[in-house]
PDB file of C-alpha atoms in Angstrom:
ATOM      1  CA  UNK A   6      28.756   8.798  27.486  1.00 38.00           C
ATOM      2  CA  UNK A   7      32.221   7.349  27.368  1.00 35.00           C
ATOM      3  CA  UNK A   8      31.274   4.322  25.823  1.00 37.00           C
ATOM      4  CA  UNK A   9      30.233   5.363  22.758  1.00 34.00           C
ATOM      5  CA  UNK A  10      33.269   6.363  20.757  1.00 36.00           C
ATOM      6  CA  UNK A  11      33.723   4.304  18.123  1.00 38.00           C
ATOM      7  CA  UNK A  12      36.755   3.932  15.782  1.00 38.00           C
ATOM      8  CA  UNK A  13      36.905   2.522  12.419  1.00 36.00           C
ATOM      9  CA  UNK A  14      40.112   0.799  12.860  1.00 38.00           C
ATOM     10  CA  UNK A  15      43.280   0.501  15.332  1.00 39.00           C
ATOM     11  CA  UNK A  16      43.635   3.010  18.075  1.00 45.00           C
ATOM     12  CA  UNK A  17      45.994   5.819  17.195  1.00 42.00           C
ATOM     13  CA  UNK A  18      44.290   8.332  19.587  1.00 43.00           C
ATOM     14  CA  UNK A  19      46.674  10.854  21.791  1.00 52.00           C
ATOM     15  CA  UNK A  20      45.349  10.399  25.459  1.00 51.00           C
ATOM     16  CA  UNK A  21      43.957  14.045  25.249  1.00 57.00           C
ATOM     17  CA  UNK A  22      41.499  13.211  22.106  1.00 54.00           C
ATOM     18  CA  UNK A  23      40.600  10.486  23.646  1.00 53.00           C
ATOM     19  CA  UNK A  24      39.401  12.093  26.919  1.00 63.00           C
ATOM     20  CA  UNK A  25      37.745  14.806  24.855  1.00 60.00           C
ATOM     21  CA  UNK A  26      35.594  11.805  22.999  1.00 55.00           C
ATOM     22  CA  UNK A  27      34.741  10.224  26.232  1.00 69.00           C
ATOM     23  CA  UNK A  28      33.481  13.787  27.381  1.00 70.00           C
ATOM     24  CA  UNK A  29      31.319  14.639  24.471  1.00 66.00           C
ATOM     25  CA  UNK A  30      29.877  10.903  24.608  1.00 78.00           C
ATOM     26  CA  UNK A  31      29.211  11.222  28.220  1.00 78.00           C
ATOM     27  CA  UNK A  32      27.206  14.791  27.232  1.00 81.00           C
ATOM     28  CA  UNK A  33      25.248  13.218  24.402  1.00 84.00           C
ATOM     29  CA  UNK A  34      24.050   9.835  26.464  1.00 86.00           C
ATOM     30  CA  UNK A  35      23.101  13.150  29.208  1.00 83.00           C
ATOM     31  CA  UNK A  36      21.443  14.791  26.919  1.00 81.00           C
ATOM     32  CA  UNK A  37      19.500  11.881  24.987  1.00 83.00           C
ATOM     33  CA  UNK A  38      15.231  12.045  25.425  1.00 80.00           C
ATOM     34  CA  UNK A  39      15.699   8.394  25.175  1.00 84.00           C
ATOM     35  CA  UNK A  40      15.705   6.535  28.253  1.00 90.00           C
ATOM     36  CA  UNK A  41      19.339   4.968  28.273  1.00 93.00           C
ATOM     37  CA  UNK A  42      21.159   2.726  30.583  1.00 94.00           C
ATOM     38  CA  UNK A  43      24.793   1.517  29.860  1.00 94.00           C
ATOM     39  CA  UNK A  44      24.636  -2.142  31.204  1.00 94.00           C
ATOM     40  CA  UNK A  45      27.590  -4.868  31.853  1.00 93.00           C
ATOM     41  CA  UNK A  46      27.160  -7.969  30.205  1.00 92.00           C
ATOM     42  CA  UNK A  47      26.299  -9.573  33.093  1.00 93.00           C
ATOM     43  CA  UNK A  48      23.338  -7.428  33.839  1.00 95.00           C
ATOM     44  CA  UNK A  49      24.497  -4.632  36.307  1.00 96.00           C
ATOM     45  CA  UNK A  50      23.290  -1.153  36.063  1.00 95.00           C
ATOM     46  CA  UNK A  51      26.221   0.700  35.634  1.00 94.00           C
ATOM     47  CA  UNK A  52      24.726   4.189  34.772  1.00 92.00           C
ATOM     48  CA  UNK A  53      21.660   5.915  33.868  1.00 93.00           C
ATOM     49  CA  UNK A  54      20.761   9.155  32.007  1.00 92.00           C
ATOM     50  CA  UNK A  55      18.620  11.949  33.077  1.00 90.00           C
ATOM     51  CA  UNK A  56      15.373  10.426  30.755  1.00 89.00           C
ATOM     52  CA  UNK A  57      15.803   6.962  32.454  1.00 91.00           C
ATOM     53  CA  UNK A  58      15.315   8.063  36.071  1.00 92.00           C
ATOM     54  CA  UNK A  59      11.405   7.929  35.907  1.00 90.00           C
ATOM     55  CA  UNK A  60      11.580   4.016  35.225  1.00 91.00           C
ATOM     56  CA  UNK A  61      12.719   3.299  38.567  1.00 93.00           C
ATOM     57  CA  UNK A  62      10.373   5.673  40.276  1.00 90.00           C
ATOM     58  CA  UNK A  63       6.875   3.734  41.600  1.00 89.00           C
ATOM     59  CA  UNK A  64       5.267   2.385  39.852  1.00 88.00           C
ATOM     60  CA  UNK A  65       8.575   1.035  38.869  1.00 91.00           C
ATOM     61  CA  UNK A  66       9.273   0.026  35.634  1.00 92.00           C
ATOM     62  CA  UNK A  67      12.802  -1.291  36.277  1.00 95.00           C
ATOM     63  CA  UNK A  68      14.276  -1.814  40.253  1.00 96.00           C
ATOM     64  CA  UNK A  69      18.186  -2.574  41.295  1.00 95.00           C
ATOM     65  CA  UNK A  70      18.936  -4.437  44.016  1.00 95.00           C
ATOM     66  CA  UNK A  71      22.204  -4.237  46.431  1.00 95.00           C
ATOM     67  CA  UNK A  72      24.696  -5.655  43.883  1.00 94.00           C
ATOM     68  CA  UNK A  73      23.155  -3.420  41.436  1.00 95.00           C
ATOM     69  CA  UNK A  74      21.333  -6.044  39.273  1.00 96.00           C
ATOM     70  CA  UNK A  75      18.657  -5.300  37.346  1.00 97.00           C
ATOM     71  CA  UNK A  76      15.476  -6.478  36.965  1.00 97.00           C
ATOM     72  CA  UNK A  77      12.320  -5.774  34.872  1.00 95.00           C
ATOM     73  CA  UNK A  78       9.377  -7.265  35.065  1.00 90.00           C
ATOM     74  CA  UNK A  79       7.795 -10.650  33.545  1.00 90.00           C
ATOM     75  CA  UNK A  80       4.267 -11.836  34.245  1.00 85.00           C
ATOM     76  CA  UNK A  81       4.321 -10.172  37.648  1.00 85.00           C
ATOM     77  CA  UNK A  82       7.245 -11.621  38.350  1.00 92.00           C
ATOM     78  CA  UNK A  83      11.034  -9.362  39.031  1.00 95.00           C
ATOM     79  CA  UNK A  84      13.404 -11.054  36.556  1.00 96.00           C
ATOM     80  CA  UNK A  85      16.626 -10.581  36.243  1.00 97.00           C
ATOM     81  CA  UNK A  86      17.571  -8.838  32.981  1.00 97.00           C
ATOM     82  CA  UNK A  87      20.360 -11.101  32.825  1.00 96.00           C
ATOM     83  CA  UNK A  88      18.351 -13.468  31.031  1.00 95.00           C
ATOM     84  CA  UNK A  89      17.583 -10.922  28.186  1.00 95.00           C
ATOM     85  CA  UNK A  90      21.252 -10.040  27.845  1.00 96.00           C
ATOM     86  CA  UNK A  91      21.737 -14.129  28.008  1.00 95.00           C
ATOM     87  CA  UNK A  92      19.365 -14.473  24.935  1.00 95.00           C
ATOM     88  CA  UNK A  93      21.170 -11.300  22.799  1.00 94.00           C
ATOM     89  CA  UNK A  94      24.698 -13.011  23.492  1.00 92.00           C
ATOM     90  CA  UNK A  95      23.600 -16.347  22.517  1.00 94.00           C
ATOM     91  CA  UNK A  96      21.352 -14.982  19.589  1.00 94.00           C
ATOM     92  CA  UNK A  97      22.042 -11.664  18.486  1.00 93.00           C
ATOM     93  CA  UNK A  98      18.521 -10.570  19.349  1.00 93.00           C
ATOM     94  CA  UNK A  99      18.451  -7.114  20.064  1.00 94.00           C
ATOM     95  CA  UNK A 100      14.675  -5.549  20.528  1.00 91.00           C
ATOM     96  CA  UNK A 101      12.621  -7.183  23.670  1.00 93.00           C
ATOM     97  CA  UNK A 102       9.106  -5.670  24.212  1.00 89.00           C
ATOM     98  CA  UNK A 103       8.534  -5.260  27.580  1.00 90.00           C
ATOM     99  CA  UNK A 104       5.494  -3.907  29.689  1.00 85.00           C
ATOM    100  CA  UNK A 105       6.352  -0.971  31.665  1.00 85.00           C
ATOM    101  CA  UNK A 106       3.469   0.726  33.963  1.00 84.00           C
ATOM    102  CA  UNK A 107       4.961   4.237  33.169  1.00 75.00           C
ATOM    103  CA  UNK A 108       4.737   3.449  29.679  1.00 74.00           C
ATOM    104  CA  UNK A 109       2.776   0.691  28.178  1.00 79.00           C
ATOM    105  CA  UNK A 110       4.055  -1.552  25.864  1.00 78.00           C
ATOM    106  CA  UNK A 111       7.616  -0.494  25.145  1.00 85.00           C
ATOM    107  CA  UNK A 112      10.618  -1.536  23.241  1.00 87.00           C
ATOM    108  CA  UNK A 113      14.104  -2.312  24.785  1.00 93.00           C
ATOM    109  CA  UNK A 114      16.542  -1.910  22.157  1.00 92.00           C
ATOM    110  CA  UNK A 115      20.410  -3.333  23.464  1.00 95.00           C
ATOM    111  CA  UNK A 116      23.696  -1.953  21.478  1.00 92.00           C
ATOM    112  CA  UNK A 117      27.090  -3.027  22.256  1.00 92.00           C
ATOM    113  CA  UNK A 118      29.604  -0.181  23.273  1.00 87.00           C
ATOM    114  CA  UNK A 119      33.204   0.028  23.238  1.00 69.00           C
ATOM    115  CA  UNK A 120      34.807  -0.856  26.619  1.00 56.00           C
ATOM    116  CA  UNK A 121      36.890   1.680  28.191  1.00 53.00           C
ATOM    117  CA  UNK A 122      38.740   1.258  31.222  1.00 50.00           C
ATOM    118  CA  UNK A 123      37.406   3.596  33.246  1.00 48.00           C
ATOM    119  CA  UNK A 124      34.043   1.736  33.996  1.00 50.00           C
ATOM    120  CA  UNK A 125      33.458  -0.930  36.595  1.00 53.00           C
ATOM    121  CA  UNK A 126      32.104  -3.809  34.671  1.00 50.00           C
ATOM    122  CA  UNK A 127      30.458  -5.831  38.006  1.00 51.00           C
ATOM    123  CA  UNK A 128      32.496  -9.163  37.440  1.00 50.00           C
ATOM    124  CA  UNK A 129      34.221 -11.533  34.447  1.00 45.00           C
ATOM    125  CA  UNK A 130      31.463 -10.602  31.538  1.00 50.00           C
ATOM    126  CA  UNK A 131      33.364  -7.003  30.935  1.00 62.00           C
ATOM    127  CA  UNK A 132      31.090  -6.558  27.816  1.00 82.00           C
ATOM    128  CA  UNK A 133      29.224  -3.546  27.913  1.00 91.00           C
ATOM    129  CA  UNK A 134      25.581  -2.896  26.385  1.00 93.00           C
ATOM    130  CA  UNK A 135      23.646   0.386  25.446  1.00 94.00           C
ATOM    131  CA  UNK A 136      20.070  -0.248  26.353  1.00 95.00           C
ATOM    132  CA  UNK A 137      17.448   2.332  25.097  1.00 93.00           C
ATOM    133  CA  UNK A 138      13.517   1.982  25.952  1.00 91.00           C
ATOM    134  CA  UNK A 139      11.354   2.850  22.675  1.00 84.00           C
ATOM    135  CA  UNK A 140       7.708   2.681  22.115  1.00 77.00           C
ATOM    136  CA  UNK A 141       6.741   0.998  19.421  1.00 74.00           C
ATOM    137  CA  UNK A 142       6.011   2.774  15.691  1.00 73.00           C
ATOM    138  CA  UNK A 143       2.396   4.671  15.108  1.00 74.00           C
ATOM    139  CA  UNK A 144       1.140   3.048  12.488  1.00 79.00           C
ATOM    140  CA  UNK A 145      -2.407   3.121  13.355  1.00 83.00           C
ATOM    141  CA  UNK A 146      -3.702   6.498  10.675  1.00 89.00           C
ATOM    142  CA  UNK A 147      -6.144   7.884  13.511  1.00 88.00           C
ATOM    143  CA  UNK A 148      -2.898   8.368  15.675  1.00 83.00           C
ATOM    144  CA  UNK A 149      -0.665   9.441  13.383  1.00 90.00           C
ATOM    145  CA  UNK A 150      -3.799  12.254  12.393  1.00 91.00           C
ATOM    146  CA  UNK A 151      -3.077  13.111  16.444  1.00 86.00           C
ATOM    147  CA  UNK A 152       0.528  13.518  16.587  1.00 85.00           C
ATOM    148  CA  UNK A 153       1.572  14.679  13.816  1.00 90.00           C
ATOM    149  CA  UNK A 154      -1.775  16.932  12.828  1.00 93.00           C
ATOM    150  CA  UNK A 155      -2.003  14.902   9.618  1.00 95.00           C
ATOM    151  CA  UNK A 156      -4.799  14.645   7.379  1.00 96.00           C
ATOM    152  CA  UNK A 157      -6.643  11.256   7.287  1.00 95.00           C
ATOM    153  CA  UNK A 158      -5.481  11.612   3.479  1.00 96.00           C
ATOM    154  CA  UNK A 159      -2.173  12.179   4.991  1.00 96.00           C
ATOM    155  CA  UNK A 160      -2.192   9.840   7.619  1.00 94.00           C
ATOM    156  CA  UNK A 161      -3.308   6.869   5.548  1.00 94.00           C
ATOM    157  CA  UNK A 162      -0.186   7.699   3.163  1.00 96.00           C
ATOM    158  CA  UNK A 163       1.929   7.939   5.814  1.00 94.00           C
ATOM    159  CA  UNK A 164       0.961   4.596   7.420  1.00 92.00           C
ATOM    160  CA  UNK A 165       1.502   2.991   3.818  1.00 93.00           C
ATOM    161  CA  UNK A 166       4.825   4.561   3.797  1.00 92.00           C
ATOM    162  CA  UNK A 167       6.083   3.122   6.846  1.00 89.00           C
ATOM    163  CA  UNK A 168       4.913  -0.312   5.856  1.00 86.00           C
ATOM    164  CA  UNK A 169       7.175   0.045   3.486  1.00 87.00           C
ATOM    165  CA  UNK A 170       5.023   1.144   0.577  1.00 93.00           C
ATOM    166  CA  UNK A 171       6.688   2.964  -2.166  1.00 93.00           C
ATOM    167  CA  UNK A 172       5.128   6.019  -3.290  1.00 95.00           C
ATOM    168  CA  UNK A 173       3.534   4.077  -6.251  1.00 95.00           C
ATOM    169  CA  UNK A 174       2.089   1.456  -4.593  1.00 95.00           C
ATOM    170  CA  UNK A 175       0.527   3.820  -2.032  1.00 95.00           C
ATOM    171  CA  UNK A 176      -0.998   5.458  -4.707  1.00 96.00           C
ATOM    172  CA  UNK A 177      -2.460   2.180  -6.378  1.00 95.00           C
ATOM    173  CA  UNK A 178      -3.293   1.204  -2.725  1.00 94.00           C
ATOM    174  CA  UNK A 179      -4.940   3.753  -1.527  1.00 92.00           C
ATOM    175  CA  UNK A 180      -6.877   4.052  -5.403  1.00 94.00           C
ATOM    176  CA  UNK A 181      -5.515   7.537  -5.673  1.00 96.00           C
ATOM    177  CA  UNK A 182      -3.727   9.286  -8.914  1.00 96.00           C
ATOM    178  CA  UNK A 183       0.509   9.244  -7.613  1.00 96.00           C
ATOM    179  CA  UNK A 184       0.367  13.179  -7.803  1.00 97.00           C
ATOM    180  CA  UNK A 185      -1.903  13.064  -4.802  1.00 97.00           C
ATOM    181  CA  UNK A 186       0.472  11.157  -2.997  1.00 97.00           C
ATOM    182  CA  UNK A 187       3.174  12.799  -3.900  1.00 96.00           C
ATOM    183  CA  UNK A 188       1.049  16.052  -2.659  1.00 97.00           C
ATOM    184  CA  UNK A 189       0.498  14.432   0.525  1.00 97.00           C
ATOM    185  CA  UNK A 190       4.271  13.340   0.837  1.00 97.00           C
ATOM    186  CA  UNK A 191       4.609  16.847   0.702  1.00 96.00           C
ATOM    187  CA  UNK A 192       2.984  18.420   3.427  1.00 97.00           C
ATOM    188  CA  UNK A 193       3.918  15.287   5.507  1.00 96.00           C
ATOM    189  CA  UNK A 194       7.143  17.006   5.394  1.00 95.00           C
ATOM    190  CA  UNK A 195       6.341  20.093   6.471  1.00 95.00           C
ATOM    191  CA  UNK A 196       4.046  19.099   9.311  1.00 94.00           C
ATOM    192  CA  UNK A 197       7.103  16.403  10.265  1.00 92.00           C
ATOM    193  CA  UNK A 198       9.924  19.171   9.805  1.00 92.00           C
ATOM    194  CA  UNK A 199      11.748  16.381   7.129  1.00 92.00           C
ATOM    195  CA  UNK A 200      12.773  16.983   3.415  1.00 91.00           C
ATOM    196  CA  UNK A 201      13.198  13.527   2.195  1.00 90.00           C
ATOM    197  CA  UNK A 202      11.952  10.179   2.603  1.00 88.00           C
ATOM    198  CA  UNK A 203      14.520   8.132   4.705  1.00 86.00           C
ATOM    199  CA  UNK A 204      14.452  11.397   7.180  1.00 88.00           C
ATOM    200  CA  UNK A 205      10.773  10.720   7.467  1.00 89.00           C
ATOM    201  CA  UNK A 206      10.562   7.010   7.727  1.00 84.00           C
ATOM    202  CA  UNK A 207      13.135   7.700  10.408  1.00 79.00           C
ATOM    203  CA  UNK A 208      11.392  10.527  12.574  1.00 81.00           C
ATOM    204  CA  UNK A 209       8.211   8.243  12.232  1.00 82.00           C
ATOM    205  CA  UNK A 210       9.524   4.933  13.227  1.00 75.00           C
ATOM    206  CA  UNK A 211      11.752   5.772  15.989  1.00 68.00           C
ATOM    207  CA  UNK A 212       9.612   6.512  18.854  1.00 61.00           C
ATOM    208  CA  UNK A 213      11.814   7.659  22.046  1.00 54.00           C
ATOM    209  CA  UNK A 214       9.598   6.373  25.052  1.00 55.00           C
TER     210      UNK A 214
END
């Protein structure tokens, strides 16, 4: 998507690199399994990728109307999501949960994005957002035992772990020896397809809706 080049300091790009950025951004945001709309700051929908179509399809998760505004919904209610890019501006709040009937309970996770020229920002708020839809973490063990084909051993350790237990305290916790954690860690791993701990922490906590 082209608005998610970012630089680490002035803009000394040739016209050319900068074209080929906006290119493989555009193929990444296409690409994503994460549902992902790039919003203005005033709450337009200003594009959509190929994971994010099913949340306007009925039931309808999210709907646009003819000034392409968009709304979610709040206690029944359509509501513009305006209000939730008011509250980030004025707060710095980023994740909102929302109910979607597609997906449950979900997380709506907003990023600002560089703005480039070539995108109609709807209006005087040019400010453009990333917004991703996320479910929220598994920490429940008899879940995690489902989705990952963990032990309940397994899946109890790995619930401590993303409650931010370290491997110590898990063991103590759970009133295990730490080599059988540490055995456990292990074939969390491998049934997880990670080799440390950040890279599992990360794989289990970021749910893509």
């Amino acid at each position: 998507m082209h608005a998610l080049n970012g630089q680490s300091g002035p803009d000394s790009r040739e016209p050319a690199a900068a074209a080929d950025l906006l290119k493989v951004g555009r193929s990444l945001f296409d690409a994503s399994t994460s549902p992902s709309l790039l919003l203005s700051g005033s709450g337009h929908l200003l594009e959509c990728n190929r994971a994010a179509t099913f949340l306007f399809e009925k039931p309808s998760t999210l709907v646009v109307d003819a000034m392409r505004r968009l709304h979610y919904q709040l206690l029944g209610r359509w509501t513009p999501m305006a209000m939730l890019l008011a509250e980030y501006g004025a707060t710095g709040r980023q994740e909102f949960t929302l109910n979607s009937p597609a997906l449950g309970q979900c997380i709506l996770k907003l990023e600002p994005v560089e703005e480039v020229p070539q995108v109609e920002s709807h209006g005087q708020n040019s400010r453009l957002l990333l917004a991703v839809f996320m479910r929220p973490p598994i920490t429940d063990p008899s879940v995690l035992r489902v989705t990952y084909g963990f032990t309940e051993a397994e899946a109890r350790v790995a619930a401590l772990l993303m409650k931010g237990f370290m491997p110590q305290q898990a063991a103590s916790e759970a009133g295990v020896r730490l080599s059988t954690v540490r055995t456990h860690i292990q074939h969390i791993y491998e049934k997880t397809g990670t080799r440390r701990q950040g890279e599992l922490l990360a794989k289990l906590l970021s749910r893509p809706a």
